[in-house]
CSV table of C-alpha atoms in Angstrom, one decimal:
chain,number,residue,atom,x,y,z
A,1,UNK,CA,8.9,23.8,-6.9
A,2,UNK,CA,10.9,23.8,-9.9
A,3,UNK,CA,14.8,24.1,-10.5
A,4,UNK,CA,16.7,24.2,-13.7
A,5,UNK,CA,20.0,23.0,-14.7
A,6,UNK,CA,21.9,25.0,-17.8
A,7,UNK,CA,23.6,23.1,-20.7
A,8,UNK,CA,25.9,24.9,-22.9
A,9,UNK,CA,27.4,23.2,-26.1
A,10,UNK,CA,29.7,21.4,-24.1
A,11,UNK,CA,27.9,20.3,-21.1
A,12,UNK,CA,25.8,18.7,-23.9
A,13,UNK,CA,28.5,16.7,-25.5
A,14,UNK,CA,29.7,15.4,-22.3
A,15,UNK,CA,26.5,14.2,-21.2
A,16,UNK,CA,26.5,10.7,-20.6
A,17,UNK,CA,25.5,7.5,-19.1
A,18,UNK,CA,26.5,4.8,-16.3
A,19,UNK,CA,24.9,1.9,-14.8
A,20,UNK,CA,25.7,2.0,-10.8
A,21,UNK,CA,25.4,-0.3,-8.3
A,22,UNK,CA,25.6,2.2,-5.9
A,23,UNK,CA,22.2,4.3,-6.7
A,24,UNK,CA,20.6,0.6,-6.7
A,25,UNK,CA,21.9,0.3,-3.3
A,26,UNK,CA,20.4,3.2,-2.3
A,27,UNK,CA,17.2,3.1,-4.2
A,28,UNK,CA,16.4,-0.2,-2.9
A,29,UNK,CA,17.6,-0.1,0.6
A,30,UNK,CA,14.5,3.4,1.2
A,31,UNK,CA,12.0,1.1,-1.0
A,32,UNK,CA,12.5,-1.5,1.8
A,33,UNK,CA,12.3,1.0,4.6
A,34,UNK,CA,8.7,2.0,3.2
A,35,UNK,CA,5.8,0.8,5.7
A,36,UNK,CA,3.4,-0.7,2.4
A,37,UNK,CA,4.7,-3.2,0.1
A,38,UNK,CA,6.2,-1.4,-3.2
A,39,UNK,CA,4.1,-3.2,-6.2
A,40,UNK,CA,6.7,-3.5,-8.5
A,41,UNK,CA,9.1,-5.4,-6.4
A,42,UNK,CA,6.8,-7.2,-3.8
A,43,UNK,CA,8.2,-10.6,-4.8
A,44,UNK,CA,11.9,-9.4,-4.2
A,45,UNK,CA,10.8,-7.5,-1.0
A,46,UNK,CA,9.3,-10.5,0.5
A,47,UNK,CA,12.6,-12.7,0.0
A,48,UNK,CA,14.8,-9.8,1.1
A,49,UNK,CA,13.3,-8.5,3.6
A,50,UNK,CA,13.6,-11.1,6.5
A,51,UNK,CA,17.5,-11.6,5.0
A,52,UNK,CA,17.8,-8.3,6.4
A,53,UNK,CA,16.1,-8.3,9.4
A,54,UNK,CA,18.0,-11.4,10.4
A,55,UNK,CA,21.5,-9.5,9.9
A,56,UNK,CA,20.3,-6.5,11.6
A,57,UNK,CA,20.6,-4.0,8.3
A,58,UNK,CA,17.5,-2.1,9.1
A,59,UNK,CA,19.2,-1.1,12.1
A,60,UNK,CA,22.5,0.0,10.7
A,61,UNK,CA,24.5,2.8,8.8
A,62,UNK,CA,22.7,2.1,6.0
A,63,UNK,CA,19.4,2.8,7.8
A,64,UNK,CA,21.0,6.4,9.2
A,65,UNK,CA,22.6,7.5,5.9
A,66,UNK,CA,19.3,6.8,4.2
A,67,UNK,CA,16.4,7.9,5.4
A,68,UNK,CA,12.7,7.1,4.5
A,69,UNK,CA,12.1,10.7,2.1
A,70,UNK,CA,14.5,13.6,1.6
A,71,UNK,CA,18.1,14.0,1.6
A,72,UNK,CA,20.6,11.2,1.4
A,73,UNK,CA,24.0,11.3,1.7
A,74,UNK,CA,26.1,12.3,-1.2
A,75,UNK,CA,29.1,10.5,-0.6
A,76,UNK,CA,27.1,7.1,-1.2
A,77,UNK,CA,27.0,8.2,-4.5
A,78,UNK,CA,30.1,8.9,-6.0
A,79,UNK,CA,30.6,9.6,-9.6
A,80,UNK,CA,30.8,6.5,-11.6
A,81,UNK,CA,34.5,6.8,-13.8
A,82,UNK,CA,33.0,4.7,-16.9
A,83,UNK,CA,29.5,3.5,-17.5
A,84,UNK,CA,29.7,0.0,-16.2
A,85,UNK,CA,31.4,0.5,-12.6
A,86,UNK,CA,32.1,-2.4,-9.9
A,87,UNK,CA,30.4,-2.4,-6.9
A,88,UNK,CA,34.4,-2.4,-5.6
A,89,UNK,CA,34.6,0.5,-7.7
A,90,UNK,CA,32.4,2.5,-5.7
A,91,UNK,CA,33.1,1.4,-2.6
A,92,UNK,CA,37.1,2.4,-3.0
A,93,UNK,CA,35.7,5.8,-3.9
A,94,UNK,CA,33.1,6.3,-0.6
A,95,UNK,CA,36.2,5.1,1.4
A,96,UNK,CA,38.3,7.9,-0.5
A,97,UNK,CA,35.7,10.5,0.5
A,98,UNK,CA,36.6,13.3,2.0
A,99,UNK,CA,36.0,14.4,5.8
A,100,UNK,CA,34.9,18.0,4.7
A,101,UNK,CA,32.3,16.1,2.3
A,102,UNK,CA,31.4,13.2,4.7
A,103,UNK,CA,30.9,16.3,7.4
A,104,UNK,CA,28.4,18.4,5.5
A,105,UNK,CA,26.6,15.9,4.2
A,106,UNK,CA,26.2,15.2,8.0
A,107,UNK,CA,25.2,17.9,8.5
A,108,UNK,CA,22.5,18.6,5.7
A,109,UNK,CA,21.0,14.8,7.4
A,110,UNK,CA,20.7,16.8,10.4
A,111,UNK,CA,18.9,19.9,9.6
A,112,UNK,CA,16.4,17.6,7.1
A,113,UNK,CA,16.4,14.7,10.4
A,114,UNK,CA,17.0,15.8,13.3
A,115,UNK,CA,20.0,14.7,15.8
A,116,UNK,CA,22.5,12.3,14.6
A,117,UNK,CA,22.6,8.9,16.0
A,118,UNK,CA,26.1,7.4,17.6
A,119,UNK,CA,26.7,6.1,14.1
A,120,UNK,CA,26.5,9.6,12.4
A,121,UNK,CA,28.6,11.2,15.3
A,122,UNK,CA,31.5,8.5,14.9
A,123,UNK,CA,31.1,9.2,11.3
A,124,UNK,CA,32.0,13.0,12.0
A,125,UNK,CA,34.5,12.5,14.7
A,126,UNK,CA,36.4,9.6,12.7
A,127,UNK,CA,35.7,9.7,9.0
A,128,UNK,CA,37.9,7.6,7.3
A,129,UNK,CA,37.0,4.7,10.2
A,130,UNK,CA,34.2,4.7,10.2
A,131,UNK,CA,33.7,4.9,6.4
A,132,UNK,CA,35.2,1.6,6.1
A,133,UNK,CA,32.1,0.2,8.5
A,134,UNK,CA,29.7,1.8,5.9
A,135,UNK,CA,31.5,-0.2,3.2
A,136,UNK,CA,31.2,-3.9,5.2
A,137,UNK,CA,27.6,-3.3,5.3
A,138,UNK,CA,27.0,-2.3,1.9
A,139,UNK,CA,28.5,-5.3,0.9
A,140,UNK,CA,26.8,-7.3,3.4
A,141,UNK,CA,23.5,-5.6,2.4
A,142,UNK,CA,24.6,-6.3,-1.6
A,143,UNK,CA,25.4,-10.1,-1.0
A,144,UNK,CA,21.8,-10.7,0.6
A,145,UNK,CA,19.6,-7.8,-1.4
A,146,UNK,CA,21.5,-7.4,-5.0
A,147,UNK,CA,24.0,-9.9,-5.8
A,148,UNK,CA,21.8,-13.0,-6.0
A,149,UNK,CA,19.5,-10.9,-8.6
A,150,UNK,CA,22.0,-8.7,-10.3
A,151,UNK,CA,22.2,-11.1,-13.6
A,152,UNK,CA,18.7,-10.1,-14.6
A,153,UNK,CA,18.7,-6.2,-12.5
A,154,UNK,CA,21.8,-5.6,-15.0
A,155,UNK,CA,20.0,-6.9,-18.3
A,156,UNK,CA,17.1,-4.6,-17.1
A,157,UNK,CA,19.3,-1.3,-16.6
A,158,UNK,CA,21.8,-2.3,-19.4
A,159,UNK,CA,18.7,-2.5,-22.0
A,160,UNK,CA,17.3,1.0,-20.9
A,161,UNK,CA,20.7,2.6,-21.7
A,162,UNK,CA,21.4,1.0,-24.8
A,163,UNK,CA,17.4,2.0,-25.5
A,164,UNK,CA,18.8,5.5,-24.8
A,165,UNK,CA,21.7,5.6,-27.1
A,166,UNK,CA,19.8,4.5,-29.9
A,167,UNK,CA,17.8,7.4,-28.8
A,168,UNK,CA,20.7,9.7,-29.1
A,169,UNK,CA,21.6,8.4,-32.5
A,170,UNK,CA,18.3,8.7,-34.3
A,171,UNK,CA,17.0,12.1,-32.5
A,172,UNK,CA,20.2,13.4,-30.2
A,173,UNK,CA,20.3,14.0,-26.9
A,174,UNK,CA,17.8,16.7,-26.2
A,175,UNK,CA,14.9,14.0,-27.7
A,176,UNK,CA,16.7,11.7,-24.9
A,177,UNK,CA,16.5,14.2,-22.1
A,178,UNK,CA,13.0,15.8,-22.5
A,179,UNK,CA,12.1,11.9,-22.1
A,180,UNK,CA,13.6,10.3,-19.3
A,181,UNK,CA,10.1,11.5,-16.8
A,182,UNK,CA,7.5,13.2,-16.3
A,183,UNK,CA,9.1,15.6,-14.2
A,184,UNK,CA,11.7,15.8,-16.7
A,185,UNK,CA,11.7,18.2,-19.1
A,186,UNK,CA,13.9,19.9,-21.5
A,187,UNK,CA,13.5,23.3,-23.2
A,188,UNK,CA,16.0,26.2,-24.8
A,189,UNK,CA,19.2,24.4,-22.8
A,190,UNK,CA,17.6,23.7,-20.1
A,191,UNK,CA,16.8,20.7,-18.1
A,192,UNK,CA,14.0,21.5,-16.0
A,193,UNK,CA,13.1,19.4,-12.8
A,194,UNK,CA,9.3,19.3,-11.5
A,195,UNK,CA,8.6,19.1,-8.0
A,196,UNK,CA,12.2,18.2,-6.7
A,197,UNK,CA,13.1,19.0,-3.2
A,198,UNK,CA,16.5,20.1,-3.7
A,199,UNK,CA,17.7,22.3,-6.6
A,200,UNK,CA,20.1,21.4,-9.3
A,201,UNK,CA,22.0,24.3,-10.4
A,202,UNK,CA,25.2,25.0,-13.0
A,203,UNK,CA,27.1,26.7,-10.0
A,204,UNK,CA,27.0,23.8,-7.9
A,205,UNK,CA,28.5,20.8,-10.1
A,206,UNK,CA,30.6,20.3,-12.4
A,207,UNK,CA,30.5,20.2,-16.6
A,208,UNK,CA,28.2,17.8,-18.4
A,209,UNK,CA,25.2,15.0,-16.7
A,210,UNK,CA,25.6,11.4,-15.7
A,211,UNK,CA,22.3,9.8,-16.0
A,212,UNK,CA,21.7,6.7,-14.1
A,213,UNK,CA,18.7,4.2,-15.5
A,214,UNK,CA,17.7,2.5,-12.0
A,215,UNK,CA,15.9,-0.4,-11.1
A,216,UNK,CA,14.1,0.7,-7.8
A,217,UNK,CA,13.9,4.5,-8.1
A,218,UNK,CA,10.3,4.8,-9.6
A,219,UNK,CA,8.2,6.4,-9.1
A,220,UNK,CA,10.9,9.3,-9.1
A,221,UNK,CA,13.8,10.9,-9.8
A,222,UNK,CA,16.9,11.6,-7.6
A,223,UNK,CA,19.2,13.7,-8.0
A,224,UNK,CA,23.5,14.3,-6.4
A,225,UNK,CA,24.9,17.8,-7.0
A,226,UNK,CA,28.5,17.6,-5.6
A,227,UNK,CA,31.4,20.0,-7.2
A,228,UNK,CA,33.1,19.2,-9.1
A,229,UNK,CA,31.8,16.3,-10.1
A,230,UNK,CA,29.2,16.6,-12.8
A,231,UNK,CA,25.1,16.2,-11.6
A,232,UNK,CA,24.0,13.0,-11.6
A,233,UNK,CA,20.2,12.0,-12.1
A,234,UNK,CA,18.8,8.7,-11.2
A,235,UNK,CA,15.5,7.7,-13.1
A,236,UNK,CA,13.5,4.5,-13.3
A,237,UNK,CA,14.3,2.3,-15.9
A,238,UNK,CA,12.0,1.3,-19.0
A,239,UNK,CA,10.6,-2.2,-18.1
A,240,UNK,CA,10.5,-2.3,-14.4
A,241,UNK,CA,7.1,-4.0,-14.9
A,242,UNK,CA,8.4,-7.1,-16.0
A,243,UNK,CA,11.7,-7.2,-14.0
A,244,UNK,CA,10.5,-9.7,-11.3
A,245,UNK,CA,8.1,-12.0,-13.8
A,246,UNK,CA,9.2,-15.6,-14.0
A,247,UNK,CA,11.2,-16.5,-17.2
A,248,UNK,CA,11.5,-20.0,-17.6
A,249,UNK,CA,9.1,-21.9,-19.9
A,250,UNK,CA,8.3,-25.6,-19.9
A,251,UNK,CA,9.3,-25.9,-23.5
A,252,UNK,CA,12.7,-24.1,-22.9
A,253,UNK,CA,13.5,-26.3,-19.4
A,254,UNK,CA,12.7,-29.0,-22.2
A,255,UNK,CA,15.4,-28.1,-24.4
A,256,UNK,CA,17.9,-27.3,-21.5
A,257,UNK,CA,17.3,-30.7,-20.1
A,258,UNK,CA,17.9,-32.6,-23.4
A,259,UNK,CA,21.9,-31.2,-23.3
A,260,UNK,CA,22.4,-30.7,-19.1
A,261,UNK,CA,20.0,-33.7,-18.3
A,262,UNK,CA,16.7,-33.5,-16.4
A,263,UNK,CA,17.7,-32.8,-12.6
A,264,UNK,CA,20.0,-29.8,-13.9
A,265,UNK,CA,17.6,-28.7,-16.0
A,266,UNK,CA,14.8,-28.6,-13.1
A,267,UNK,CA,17.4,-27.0,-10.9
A,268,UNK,CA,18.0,-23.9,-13.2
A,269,UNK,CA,14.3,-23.6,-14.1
A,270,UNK,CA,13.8,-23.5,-9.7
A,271,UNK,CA,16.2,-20.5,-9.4
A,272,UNK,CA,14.1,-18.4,-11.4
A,273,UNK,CA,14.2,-17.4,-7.4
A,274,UNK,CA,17.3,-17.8,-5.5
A,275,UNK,CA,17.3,-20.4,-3.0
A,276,UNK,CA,19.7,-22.7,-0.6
A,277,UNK,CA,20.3,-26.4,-1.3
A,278,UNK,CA,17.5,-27.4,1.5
A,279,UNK,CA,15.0,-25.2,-0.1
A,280,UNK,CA,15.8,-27.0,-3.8
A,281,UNK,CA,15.7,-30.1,-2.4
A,282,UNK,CA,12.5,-30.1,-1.2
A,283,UNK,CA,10.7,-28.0,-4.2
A,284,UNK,CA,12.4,-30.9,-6.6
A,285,UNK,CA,12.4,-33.5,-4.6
A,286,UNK,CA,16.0,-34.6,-4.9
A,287,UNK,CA,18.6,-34.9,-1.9
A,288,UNK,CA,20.5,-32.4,-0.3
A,289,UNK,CA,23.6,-33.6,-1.7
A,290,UNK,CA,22.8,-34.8,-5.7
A,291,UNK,CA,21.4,-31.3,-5.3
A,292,UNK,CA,25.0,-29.6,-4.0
A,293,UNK,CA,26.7,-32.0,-6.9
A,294,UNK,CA,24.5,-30.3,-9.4
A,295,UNK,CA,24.8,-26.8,-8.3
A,296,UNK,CA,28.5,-27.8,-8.3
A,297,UNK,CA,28.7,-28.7,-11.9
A,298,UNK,CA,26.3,-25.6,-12.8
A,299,UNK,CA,28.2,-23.5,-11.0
A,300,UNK,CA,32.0,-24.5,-12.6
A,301,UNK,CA,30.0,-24.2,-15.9
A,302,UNK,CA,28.6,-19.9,-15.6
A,303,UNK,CA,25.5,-21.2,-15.0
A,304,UNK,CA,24.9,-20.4,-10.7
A,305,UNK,CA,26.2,-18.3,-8.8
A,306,UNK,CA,26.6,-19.0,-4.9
A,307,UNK,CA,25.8,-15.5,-2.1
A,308,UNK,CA,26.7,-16.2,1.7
A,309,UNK,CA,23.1,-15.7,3.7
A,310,UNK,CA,23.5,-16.1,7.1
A,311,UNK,CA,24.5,-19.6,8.5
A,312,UNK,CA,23.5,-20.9,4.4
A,313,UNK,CA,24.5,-20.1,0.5
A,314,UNK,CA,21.4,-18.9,-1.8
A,315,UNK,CA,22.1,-20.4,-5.4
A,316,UNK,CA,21.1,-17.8,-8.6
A,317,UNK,CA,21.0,-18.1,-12.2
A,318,UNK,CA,23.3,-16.5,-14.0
A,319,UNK,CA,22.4,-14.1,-17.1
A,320,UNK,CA,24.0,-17.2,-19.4
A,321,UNK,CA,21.5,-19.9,-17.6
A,322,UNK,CA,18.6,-17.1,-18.1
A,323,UNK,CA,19.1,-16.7,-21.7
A,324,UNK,CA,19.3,-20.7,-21.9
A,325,UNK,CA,15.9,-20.7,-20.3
A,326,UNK,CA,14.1,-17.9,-22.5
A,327,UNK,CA,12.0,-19.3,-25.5
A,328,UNK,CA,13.4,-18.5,-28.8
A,329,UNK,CA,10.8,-16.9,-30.9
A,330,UNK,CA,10.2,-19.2,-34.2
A,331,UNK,CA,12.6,-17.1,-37.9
């Protein structure tokens, strides 16, 4: 199956991209759903995993507005208004959604899954209540699955576009489109999509193309066509390969440690992985509480930042401790 999308001179020029936390949301909630272990993210899906298990999430809206293969519903995708949205952002906009949008994409979930659980039946009888329940849980299902790694998901989706707009300066934007996939392809004005289950047509969106580089979309593209919005396309990043390989060096934890001291500098070079206070304790063999002084001081500096999991707090690096951490290559 193959659909096409038409560009005219001005669908062209108003082609542009975003980063979203939303479609990463998305994205990574079905990767998780899968029954094998997805190969590019297997160390993320093993730390994630039981987070959500233990707060019920694969059991939730999330789980009936997103299922395994298919259709998903449009509304968790809203346009992004500038290229670097808030997750906030997005969620005002899902909450601003409208019942006669909320209702058929309902009702497209129904035809492509059959009957609608309790959740999705609330969610057609009361919209805008229920809409605020989806938004808790996304950012419930952010703080335990995105926010702890977003620092180094961000610097992966971040380099992809600005990859892109070099792109667009050096070959223009036709160059950039015929090579976002390989079931992506551009030819005479227009942008032709391989094998995609639902069709992306002019009539159905609005003017120009948002393209969203995402971290856990590959090994495909997605697609929202909601008037009159303009088509959005989510495709996997460049350098997905790498995104979960450690990044601190010994030489580099050297370095850090001669300006933060030692037991800092061991601390940032653990959270190459997010963890708790016990779980640092224990891999450094310091105490539970020169450990919470230390994430303290790391944390007042932009160096940690602090997610609620459960009953305990996971500690990340932030992208300022990361590029502290990464070698610098010799002039």
């Amino acid at each position: 199956m193959e659909s096409g999308l038409s560009f005219s001179a001005a669908d062209l020029a108003q082609t542009r991209f975003a980063v979203s936390p939303m479609w990463e949301v998305v994205t990574s909630f079905r990767l998780l759903g899968e029954d094998t272990d997805p190969p590019l993210h297997r160390r993320w899906a093993a730390q994630v995993r039981p987070r959500l298990l233990r707060a019920g999430l694969d059991r939730g809206w999330l789980a009936a507005l997103i299922p395994g293969d298919g259709y998903l519903a449009d509304f968790l995708n809203p346009a992004p208004a500038g290229p670097f949205p808030q997750l906030c952002d997005e969620l005002d906009a899902i909450r601003r959604s409208s019942p006669e949008q909320v209702r058929a994409d309902l009702a497209t979930l129904s035809r492509k899954s059959g009957a609608p659980s309790a959740r999705l039946r609330l969610l057609h009888e009361e919209p805008a209540a229920a809409l605020e329940k989806v938004a808790e849980e996304i950012e419930t299902y952010w703080e335990l699955a995105l926010a702890p790694y977003w620092p180094r998901i961000r610097q992966l989706l971040e380099a992809d576009l600005f990859h892109r707009a070099r792109q667009v300066a050096e070959h223009g934007s036709a160059y950039v489109l015929n090579e976002l996939h390989s079931t992506v392809s551009w030819d005479d004005g227009t942008l032709h999509l391989v094998r995609r289950q639902c069709a992306l047509t002019r009539d159905q969106t609005g003017s120009g193309m948002l393209l969203v580089p995402s971290a856990f979309a590959w090994p495909r593209v997605l697609t929202r066509s909601v008037a009159p919005d303009p088509p959005q396309l989510a495709y996997p990043a460049r350098g997905i390969g790498d995104l979960w390989e450690p990044r601190t060096t010994g030489a580099a934890a050297e370095a850090v440690a001669a300006v933060l001291g030692r037991s800092r500098a061991q601390l940032l070079a653990e959270l190459d992985t997010p963890a708790s206070t016990t779980q640092l304790a224990r891999s450094c063999g310091l105490s539970a509480p020169g450990v919470s002084q230390h994430l303290t001081a790391l944390r007042n500096a932009g160096l940690v930042t602090a997610h609620r999991n459960g009953r305990s707090v996971l500690y990340a690096r932030t992208a300022v401790a990361d590029a502290l951490l990464t070698p610098v290559a010799a002039p």
